[in-house]
mmCIF file of C-alpha atoms and ligand atoms in Angstrom:
data_model
loop_
_atom_site.group_PDB
_atom_site.id
_atom_site.type_symbol
_atom_site.label_atom_id
_atom_site.label_comp_id
_atom_site.label_asym_id
_atom_site.label_seq_id
_atom_site.Cartn_x
_atom_site.Cartn_y
_atom_site.Cartn_z
ATOM 1 C CA MET A 1 -0.083 -0.102 0.071
ATOM 2 C CA THR A 2 1.172 3.377 -0.577
ATOM 3 C CA ALA A 3 0.215 6.985 0.816
ATOM 4 C CA SER A 4 -2.305 7.419 -2.035
ATOM 5 C CA GLN A 5 -4.085 3.882 -0.877
ATOM 6 C CA PRO A 6 -7.829 5.112 -0.799
ATOM 7 C CA LEU A 7 -9.390 4.587 2.634
ATOM 8 C CA THR A 8 -12.007 1.849 1.689
ATOM 9 C CA PRO A 9 -14.922 1.069 3.899
ATOM 10 C CA GLU A 10 -13.722 -2.640 4.360
ATOM 11 C CA LEU A 11 -10.454 -0.772 5.790
ATOM 12 C CA ARG A 12 -12.362 1.481 7.926
ATOM 13 C CA ALA A 13 -14.613 -1.059 9.226
ATOM 14 C CA TRP A 14 -11.358 -3.098 9.812
ATOM 15 C CA ILE A 15 -10.239 0.153 12.042
ATOM 16 C CA ILE A 16 -13.355 0.386 14.386
ATOM 17 C CA GLU A 17 -13.292 -2.957 14.574
ATOM 18 C CA GLN A 18 -9.785 -3.296 16.412
ATOM 19 C CA ALA A 19 -10.635 -0.420 18.597
ATOM 20 C CA SER A 20 -14.211 -2.203 19.690
ATOM 21 C CA ALA A 21 -12.203 -5.257 20.221
ATOM 22 C CA GLY A 22 -10.145 -3.265 22.476
ATOM 23 C CA VAL A 23 -6.945 -3.205 20.410
ATOM 24 C CA SER A 24 -4.414 -0.402 21.253
ATOM 25 C CA ALA A 25 -3.970 2.472 18.799
ATOM 26 C CA ASP A 26 -0.238 1.207 19.118
ATOM 27 C CA ARG A 27 -1.142 -1.944 17.531
ATOM 28 C CA VAL A 28 -3.579 -1.018 14.894
ATOM 29 C CA PHE A 29 -0.930 1.998 13.787
ATOM 30 C CA LYS A 30 2.257 -0.581 13.815
ATOM 31 C CA ALA A 31 0.015 -3.242 11.748
ATOM 32 C CA MET A 32 -0.771 -1.033 9.030
ATOM 33 C CA CYS A 33 2.963 0.152 8.995
ATOM 34 C CA ASP A 34 3.441 -3.667 8.740
ATOM 35 C CA ALA A 35 0.903 -3.828 6.169
ATOM 36 C CA GLY A 36 2.997 -1.216 4.105
ATOM 37 C CA TRP A 37 1.087 1.506 4.932
ATOM 38 C CA ASN A 38 3.065 5.227 4.954
ATOM 39 C CA ALA A 39 2.943 6.220 8.474
ATOM 40 C CA ASP A 40 1.708 9.916 8.137
ATOM 41 C CA VAL A 41 -1.215 8.340 6.409
ATOM 42 C CA ALA A 42 -1.898 5.371 8.524
ATOM 43 C CA GLU A 43 -2.078 8.482 11.532
ATOM 44 C CA SER A 44 -4.105 10.550 9.617
ATOM 45 C CA ALA A 45 -6.544 7.747 8.326
ATOM 46 C CA MET A 46 -7.196 6.266 12.148
ATOM 47 C CA GLU A 47 -7.838 9.310 13.340
ATOM 48 C CA SER A 48 -10.484 10.785 10.989
ATOM 49 C CA VAL A 49 -12.085 6.702 10.746
ATOM 50 C CA LEU A 50 -12.586 7.349 15.110
ATOM 51 C CA THR A 51 -13.155 10.299 15.006
ATOM 52 C CA GLU A 52 -16.087 10.196 13.142
ATOM 53 C CA HIS A 53 -17.129 6.468 14.513
ATOM 54 C CA LEU A 54 -16.946 7.905 17.850
ATOM 55 C CA ALA A 55 -19.396 11.026 16.755
ATOM 56 C CA GLN A 56 -21.849 8.076 15.305
ATOM 57 C CA LEU A 57 -22.168 6.277 19.023
ATOM 58 C CA GLN A 58 -22.294 9.667 20.716
ATOM 59 C CA ALA A 59 -25.586 10.813 18.185
ATOM 60 C CA SER A 60 -26.760 7.095 18.542
ATOM 61 C CA LYS A 61 -27.056 7.188 22.435
ATOM 62 C CA GLU A 62 -28.448 10.839 22.495
ATOM 63 C CA SER A 63 -31.174 9.774 19.731
ATOM 64 C CA PRO A 64 -31.742 6.192 21.491
ATOM 65 C CA VAL A 65 -35.662 5.748 20.444
ATOM 66 C CA VAL A 66 -34.454 6.405 16.733
ATOM 67 C CA ALA A 67 -31.340 4.025 17.225
ATOM 68 C CA ALA A 68 -33.843 1.173 19.101
ATOM 69 C CA SER A 69 -36.340 1.606 16.262
ATOM 70 C CA GLN A 70 -33.394 0.296 13.130
ATOM 71 C CA PRO A 71 -34.409 -2.945 11.961
ATOM 72 C CA ALA A 72 -31.394 -5.444 12.853
ATOM 73 C CA ALA A 73 -29.506 -5.834 9.990
ATOM 74 C CA PRO A 74 -30.816 -9.111 7.499
ATOM 75 C CA SER A 75 -28.642 -11.637 7.874
ATOM 76 C CA ARG A 76 -26.606 -11.683 4.625
ATOM 77 C CA PRO A 77 -27.758 -14.468 1.942
ATOM 78 C CA LEU A 78 -25.564 -17.036 1.695
ATOM 79 C CA PRO A 79 -24.797 -19.822 -0.880
ATOM 80 C CA GLU A 80 -27.274 -22.886 -0.291
ATOM 81 C CA PRO A 81 -28.540 -25.869 -2.138
ATOM 82 C CA SER A 82 -32.210 -26.675 -2.222
ATOM 83 C CA LEU A 83 -33.128 -29.049 0.336
ATOM 84 C CA GLY A 84 -36.201 -27.775 1.819
ATOM 85 C CA GLN A 85 -38.127 -31.311 0.246
ATOM 86 C CA SER A 86 -35.574 -33.160 1.318
ATOM 87 C CA PRO A 87 -34.626 -34.086 -2.004
ATOM 88 C CA SER A 88 -32.198 -37.324 -2.412
ATOM 89 C CA THR A 89 -31.014 -35.647 -5.957
ATOM 90 C CA ILE A 90 -30.541 -32.006 -7.317
ATOM 91 C CA ASP A 91 -31.369 -31.503 -10.765
ATOM 92 C CA VAL A 92 -28.111 -29.529 -11.904
ATOM 93 C CA GLY A 93 -29.165 -29.018 -15.555
ATOM 94 C CA ASP A 94 -26.997 -32.024 -17.332
ATOM 95 C CA ARG A 95 -26.405 -34.398 -14.286
ATOM 96 C CA GLU A 96 -28.794 -35.732 -11.140
ATOM 97 C CA VAL A 97 -26.453 -35.081 -8.171
ATOM 98 C CA SER A 98 -27.155 -36.973 -5.331
ATOM 99 C CA VAL A 99 -27.659 -35.730 -1.455
ATOM 100 C CA LEU A 100 -25.412 -38.280 1.015
ATOM 101 C CA LEU A 101 -25.380 -35.878 4.056
ATOM 102 C CA ALA A 102 -26.840 -32.663 5.643
ATOM 103 C CA LEU A 103 -25.782 -30.880 8.649
ATOM 104 C CA GLN A 104 -27.152 -27.712 10.162
ATOM 105 C CA HIS A 105 -24.247 -26.447 12.043
ATOM 106 C CA PRO A 106 -21.687 -26.258 10.744
ATOM 107 C CA ARG A 107 -23.633 -26.430 7.350
ATOM 108 C CA VAL A 108 -22.242 -29.197 5.414
ATOM 109 C CA VAL A 109 -23.954 -30.982 2.413
ATOM 110 C CA VAL A 110 -21.786 -34.037 1.389
ATOM 111 C CA PHE A 111 -22.904 -34.571 -3.028
ATOM 112 C CA GLY A 112 -22.634 -37.563 -5.085
ATOM 113 C CA ASN A 113 -22.188 -37.714 -8.878
ATOM 114 C CA LEU A 114 -21.503 -33.913 -9.417
ATOM 115 C CA LEU A 115 -18.573 -35.311 -11.830
ATOM 116 C CA SER A 116 -18.290 -38.131 -14.019
ATOM 117 C CA ASP A 117 -15.193 -40.492 -13.656
ATOM 118 C CA GLU A 118 -13.818 -38.975 -17.431
ATOM 119 C CA GLU A 119 -14.459 -34.985 -16.154
ATOM 120 C CA CYS A 120 -12.766 -35.804 -13.215
ATOM 121 C CA ASP A 121 -9.881 -37.264 -15.363
ATOM 122 C CA ALA A 122 -9.874 -34.310 -17.895
ATOM 123 C CA ILE A 123 -9.369 -31.723 -15.091
ATOM 124 C CA ILE A 124 -6.679 -33.306 -13.310
ATOM 125 C CA ALA A 125 -4.717 -34.183 -16.766
ATOM 126 C CA ALA A 126 -5.277 -30.313 -17.459
ATOM 127 C CA ALA A 127 -3.925 -29.010 -14.083
ATOM 128 C CA GLU A 128 -0.993 -31.346 -13.537
ATOM 129 C CA PRO A 129 1.840 -30.032 -15.822
ATOM 130 C CA ARG A 130 0.641 -26.557 -13.929
ATOM 131 C CA MET A 131 1.145 -27.603 -10.716
ATOM 132 C CA GLN A 132 2.960 -25.733 -7.904
ATOM 133 C CA ARG A 133 3.925 -26.163 -4.357
ATOM 134 C CA SER A 134 0.660 -24.719 -2.470
ATOM 135 C CA LEU A 135 0.434 -21.181 -1.010
ATOM 136 C CA THR A 136 -1.595 -19.587 1.587
ATOM 137 C CA VAL A 137 -3.106 -16.137 1.816
ATOM 138 C CA GLU A 138 -0.508 -13.849 3.835
ATOM 139 C CA THR A 139 -2.732 -12.510 6.443
ATOM 140 C CA GLN A 140 -0.704 -9.023 7.312
ATOM 141 C CA THR A 141 -0.467 -7.918 3.867
ATOM 142 C CA GLY A 142 -2.970 -9.920 2.096
ATOM 143 C CA GLY A 143 -0.058 -11.641 -0.658
ATOM 144 C CA GLU A 144 0.576 -15.286 -0.862
ATOM 145 C CA GLU A 145 3.121 -17.785 0.949
ATOM 146 C CA VAL A 146 4.614 -21.239 1.041
ATOM 147 C CA ASN A 147 2.841 -22.910 4.552
ATOM 148 C CA ALA A 148 4.383 -25.713 6.484
ATOM 149 C CA ASP A 149 0.845 -26.368 7.457
ATOM 150 C CA ARG A 150 -0.403 -27.151 3.453
ATOM 151 C CA THR A 151 1.761 -29.780 2.219
ATOM 152 C CA SER A 152 -0.010 -29.978 -1.631
ATOM 153 C CA ASP A 153 0.584 -28.967 -4.874
ATOM 154 C CA GLY A 154 -1.615 -26.799 -6.568
ATOM 155 C CA MET A 155 -2.802 -24.397 -9.463
ATOM 156 C CA PHE A 156 -5.941 -22.522 -10.420
ATOM 157 C CA PHE A 157 -7.673 -22.306 -13.400
ATOM 158 C CA GLN A 158 -9.297 -19.000 -14.743
ATOM 159 C CA ARG A 159 -13.236 -19.234 -14.862
ATOM 160 C CA GLU A 160 -14.926 -21.216 -17.565
ATOM 161 C CA GLU A 161 -11.110 -22.221 -18.366
ATOM 162 C CA THR A 162 -11.722 -25.520 -19.949
ATOM 163 C CA PRO A 163 -15.371 -27.339 -21.177
ATOM 164 C CA ALA A 164 -14.892 -29.660 -18.158
ATOM 165 C CA VAL A 165 -14.052 -26.913 -15.706
ATOM 166 C CA ALA A 166 -17.068 -24.591 -17.613
ATOM 167 C CA ALA A 167 -19.323 -27.545 -16.921
ATOM 168 C CA LEU A 168 -18.492 -27.991 -13.226
ATOM 169 C CA GLU A 169 -19.014 -24.400 -12.794
ATOM 170 C CA ARG A 170 -22.426 -24.451 -14.391
ATOM 171 C CA ARG A 171 -23.325 -27.742 -12.159
ATOM 172 C CA ILE A 172 -22.479 -25.746 -8.881
ATOM 173 C CA ALA A 173 -23.706 -22.451 -9.607
ATOM 174 C CA LYS A 174 -27.125 -24.537 -10.139
ATOM 175 C CA LEU A 175 -26.596 -26.589 -6.865
ATOM 176 C CA VAL A 176 -26.004 -24.117 -4.447
ATOM 177 C CA ASN A 177 -27.895 -21.372 -5.714
ATOM 178 C CA TRP A 178 -25.092 -18.448 -6.171
ATOM 179 C CA PRO A 179 -24.044 -16.757 -9.241
ATOM 180 C CA GLU A 180 -21.020 -18.363 -11.279
ATOM 181 C CA ASN A 181 -19.365 -14.636 -11.254
ATOM 182 C CA HIS A 182 -19.498 -14.832 -7.772
ATOM 183 C CA GLY A 183 -17.227 -17.975 -7.773
ATOM 184 C CA GLU A 184 -13.072 -17.876 -7.475
ATOM 185 C CA GLY A 185 -11.075 -19.721 -10.072
ATOM 186 C CA LEU A 186 -11.141 -22.918 -9.681
ATOM 187 C CA GLN A 187 -8.205 -24.438 -7.397
ATOM 188 C CA VAL A 188 -7.043 -28.036 -7.919
ATOM 189 C CA LEU A 189 -4.646 -29.413 -5.321
ATOM 190 C CA HIS A 190 -2.680 -32.622 -5.106
ATOM 191 C CA TYR A 191 -1.126 -34.745 -1.761
ATOM 192 C CA ARG A 192 1.015 -37.267 -2.172
ATOM 193 C CA PRO A 193 1.585 -40.291 1.034
ATOM 194 C CA GLY A 194 1.935 -37.907 4.020
ATOM 195 C CA ALA A 195 0.678 -34.704 2.887
ATOM 196 C CA GLU A 196 -2.111 -32.975 4.351
ATOM 197 C CA TYR A 197 -3.851 -29.274 5.168
ATOM 198 C CA LYS A 198 -3.695 -28.843 8.894
ATOM 199 C CA PRO A 199 -7.379 -27.439 10.046
ATOM 200 C CA HIS A 200 -8.069 -24.067 8.597
ATOM 201 C CA TYR A 201 -11.327 -21.435 8.123
ATOM 202 C CA ASP A 202 -11.837 -20.389 4.553
ATOM 203 C CA TYR A 203 -13.092 -17.451 5.316
ATOM 204 C CA PHE A 204 -10.463 -14.095 5.477
ATOM 205 C CA ASP A 205 -9.779 -13.079 9.121
ATOM 206 C CA PRO A 206 -11.164 -9.556 9.823
ATOM 207 C CA THR A 207 -8.757 -8.901 12.564
ATOM 208 C CA GLN A 208 -5.656 -9.505 10.029
ATOM 209 C CA PRO A 209 -4.079 -6.191 8.401
ATOM 210 C CA GLY A 210 -3.865 -7.800 5.049
ATOM 211 C CA THR A 211 -7.595 -8.545 5.080
ATOM 212 C CA PRO A 212 -9.532 -5.122 3.761
ATOM 213 C CA THR A 213 -6.968 -5.273 0.484
ATOM 214 C CA ILE A 214 -7.889 -9.117 -0.281
ATOM 215 C CA LEU A 215 -11.618 -8.087 0.412
ATOM 216 C CA LYS A 216 -11.938 -5.668 -2.384
ATOM 217 C CA ARG A 217 -12.163 -8.292 -4.800
ATOM 218 C CA GLY A 218 -15.156 -10.367 -4.469
ATOM 219 C CA GLY A 219 -15.904 -9.551 -0.850
ATOM 220 C CA GLN A 220 -15.596 -12.373 2.173
ATOM 221 C CA ARG A 221 -15.670 -16.135 1.509
ATOM 222 C CA LEU A 222 -19.284 -17.300 2.241
ATOM 223 C CA ALA A 223 -18.866 -21.152 1.398
ATOM 224 C CA THR A 224 -16.263 -23.742 -0.208
ATOM 225 C CA LEU A 225 -17.063 -26.830 -2.168
ATOM 226 C CA VAL A 226 -14.249 -29.084 -2.201
ATOM 227 C CA ILE A 227 -14.289 -31.803 -5.000
ATOM 228 C CA TYR A 228 -12.892 -35.433 -4.980
ATOM 229 C CA LEU A 229 -10.841 -35.813 -8.218
ATOM 230 C CA ASN A 230 -9.757 -39.676 -7.624
ATOM 231 C CA ASN A 231 -9.739 -42.306 -4.657
ATOM 232 C CA PRO A 232 -6.952 -42.227 -2.193
ATOM 233 C CA GLN A 233 -6.580 -46.059 -1.056
ATOM 234 C CA ALA A 234 -6.363 -44.592 2.525
ATOM 235 C CA GLY A 235 -6.526 -41.684 4.227
ATOM 236 C CA GLY A 236 -7.174 -38.025 2.874
ATOM 237 C CA GLY A 237 -10.898 -37.266 4.133
ATOM 238 C CA THR A 238 -11.960 -34.055 4.853
ATOM 239 C CA SER A 239 -12.262 -33.481 8.775
ATOM 240 C CA PHE A 240 -14.129 -30.957 10.417
ATOM 241 C CA PRO A 241 -12.774 -30.949 14.192
ATOM 242 C CA ASP A 242 -15.787 -28.998 15.760
ATOM 243 C CA VAL A 243 -17.915 -31.647 15.611
ATOM 244 C CA GLY A 244 -15.707 -34.716 14.778
ATOM 245 C CA LEU A 245 -17.129 -35.373 11.224
ATOM 246 C CA GLU A 246 -14.904 -36.860 8.450
ATOM 247 C CA VAL A 247 -15.991 -36.507 4.919
ATOM 248 C CA ALA A 248 -14.508 -39.626 2.998
ATOM 249 C CA PRO A 249 -12.910 -38.773 -0.422
ATOM 250 C CA ARG A 250 -14.833 -40.486 -3.441
ATOM 251 C CA ARG A 251 -13.899 -39.729 -6.795
ATOM 252 C CA GLY A 252 -16.958 -37.242 -8.519
ATOM 253 C CA ASN A 253 -18.463 -36.705 -4.790
ATOM 254 C CA ALA A 254 -18.130 -32.920 -3.064
ATOM 255 C CA VAL A 255 -18.228 -31.211 0.201
ATOM 256 C CA PHE A 256 -20.051 -28.082 0.375
ATOM 257 C CA PHE A 257 -19.793 -26.248 4.004
ATOM 258 C CA SER A 258 -20.773 -22.384 4.174
ATOM 259 C CA TYR A 259 -20.042 -19.830 6.946
ATOM 260 C CA SER A 260 -22.454 -17.033 7.775
ATOM 261 C CA ALA A 261 -20.081 -14.748 9.021
ATOM 262 C CA PRO A 262 -15.626 -14.627 9.268
ATOM 263 C CA ASP A 263 -16.611 -16.512 12.735
ATOM 264 C CA PRO A 264 -15.390 -19.754 14.623
ATOM 265 C CA ALA A 265 -18.686 -19.698 16.117
ATOM 266 C CA THR A 266 -19.341 -20.840 12.701
ATOM 267 C CA LYS A 267 -18.393 -24.198 13.236
ATOM 268 C CA SER A 268 -16.646 -24.461 10.057
ATOM 269 C CA LEU A 269 -12.859 -25.400 10.866
ATOM 270 C CA HIS A 270 -12.032 -27.637 8.586
ATOM 271 C CA GLY A 271 -8.769 -29.668 7.321
ATOM 272 C CA GLY A 272 -7.448 -32.324 4.722
ATOM 273 C CA SER A 273 -6.280 -35.153 6.494
ATOM 274 C CA PRO A 274 -3.068 -36.480 6.043
ATOM 275 C CA VAL A 275 -3.011 -39.114 2.455
ATOM 276 C CA ILE A 276 -2.224 -42.953 4.240
ATOM 277 C CA ALA A 277 -1.390 -44.590 1.203
ATOM 278 C CA GLY A 278 -2.107 -43.404 -2.579
ATOM 279 C CA GLU A 279 -2.771 -39.398 -3.304
ATOM 280 C CA LYS A 280 -5.195 -37.410 -3.685
ATOM 281 C CA TRP A 281 -6.628 -35.039 -5.924
ATOM 282 C CA ILE A 282 -9.507 -32.564 -5.557
ATOM 283 C CA ALA A 283 -10.804 -29.324 -6.888
ATOM 284 C CA THR A 284 -11.963 -26.643 -4.534
ATOM 285 C CA LYS A 285 -14.345 -23.591 -5.319
ATOM 286 C CA TRP A 286 -14.700 -20.413 -3.107
ATOM 287 C CA LEU A 287 -17.779 -18.623 -3.140
ATOM 288 C CA ARG A 288 -17.818 -15.126 -2.371
ATOM 289 C CA GLU A 289 -20.002 -12.529 -1.605
ATOM 290 C CA GLY A 290 -19.512 -10.099 -4.645
ATOM 291 C CA GLU A 291 -18.161 -10.326 -8.064
ATOM 292 C CA PHE A 292 -14.674 -11.689 -8.504
ATOM 293 C CA LYS A 293 -13.717 -10.516 -11.140
HETATM 294 O O1 LIG B 1 -8.132 -31.636 0.954
HETATM 295 C C1 LIG B 1 -9.092 -31.052 1.510
HETATM 296 O O2 LIG B 1 -9.891 -31.673 1.971
HETATM 297 C C2 LIG B 1 -9.367 -29.927 1.929
HETATM 298 C C3 LIG B 1 -9.487 -29.470 3.385
HETATM 299 C C4 LIG B 1 -9.360 -28.139 4.134
HETATM 300 C C5 LIG B 1 -8.999 -28.589 1.091
HETATM 301 C C6 LIG B 1 -9.060 -27.461 1.751
HETATM 302 N N1 LIG B 1 -9.594 -27.141 3.020
HETATM 303 C C7 LIG B 1 -9.310 -26.458 1.091
HETATM 304 O O3 LIG B 1 -8.850 -26.516 -0.052
HETATM 305 O O4 LIG B 1 -9.378 -25.013 1.811
HETATM 306 ZN ZN1 LIG B 2 -10.304 -24.731 3.538
#
């Protein structure tokens, strides 16, 4: 970030959130400087945001009737499959996807038959020459870094990059009622024996200074679909440690989970368990609140 970096709504909200959570002004200031803000610009941004916020708080205290009559903020819409009539399959246009398991909290749904064997193979074949050691988001700055918690190789497709990727993206949009253009490009991961992805949250942590930069492109992540592209011989499930759930990786199946807020209370902590024998290939689709351009 530079001195000319605009003070975005996300950064404004981040500063207020830090102050409200009791983080000292010194620490907020240091976090902004670590994220690349010029010290003078960071200081005046903090001052203007917090002064304005305090004035708003004061105003709402002085007119409590008005404040109390404001409707509660509506909970944000989320990607969600149509399971109201407890269907055993969902028509996604060119395929019938099975519903194998549904859990309310955390919201987790396991699907079968999302992809054919041939489509799984086509996605692996297109991804294989482009695999590199996986990176995770570097929370201080919003950049990317190699992370010891994630011992897999990976790559990203552009949206609709190949016919199999485009077909999968159309199906996912129908399956979870969410626009295709709110999805990140599909990520493919390859785990060898011993490789794993330690438990983590997929949303961007609002307390990290790099988050406002990440949120500019598409807003928060709201949901994840992990799609299994092969059958590992042993291990390699997707675990949800808060509720003791482990989803077995079966080719063509997928596990969907959503998180209504970037908060551990969603119980959306999840990990890729170590591969014990064989290898594991998955594709991950992350769904954002806004258009991901
Ligand atoms: O490989 C998995 O099962 C897995 C587990 C947790 C993938 C991801 N997270 C992910 O791609 O975010
Ligand atoms: Zn994840």
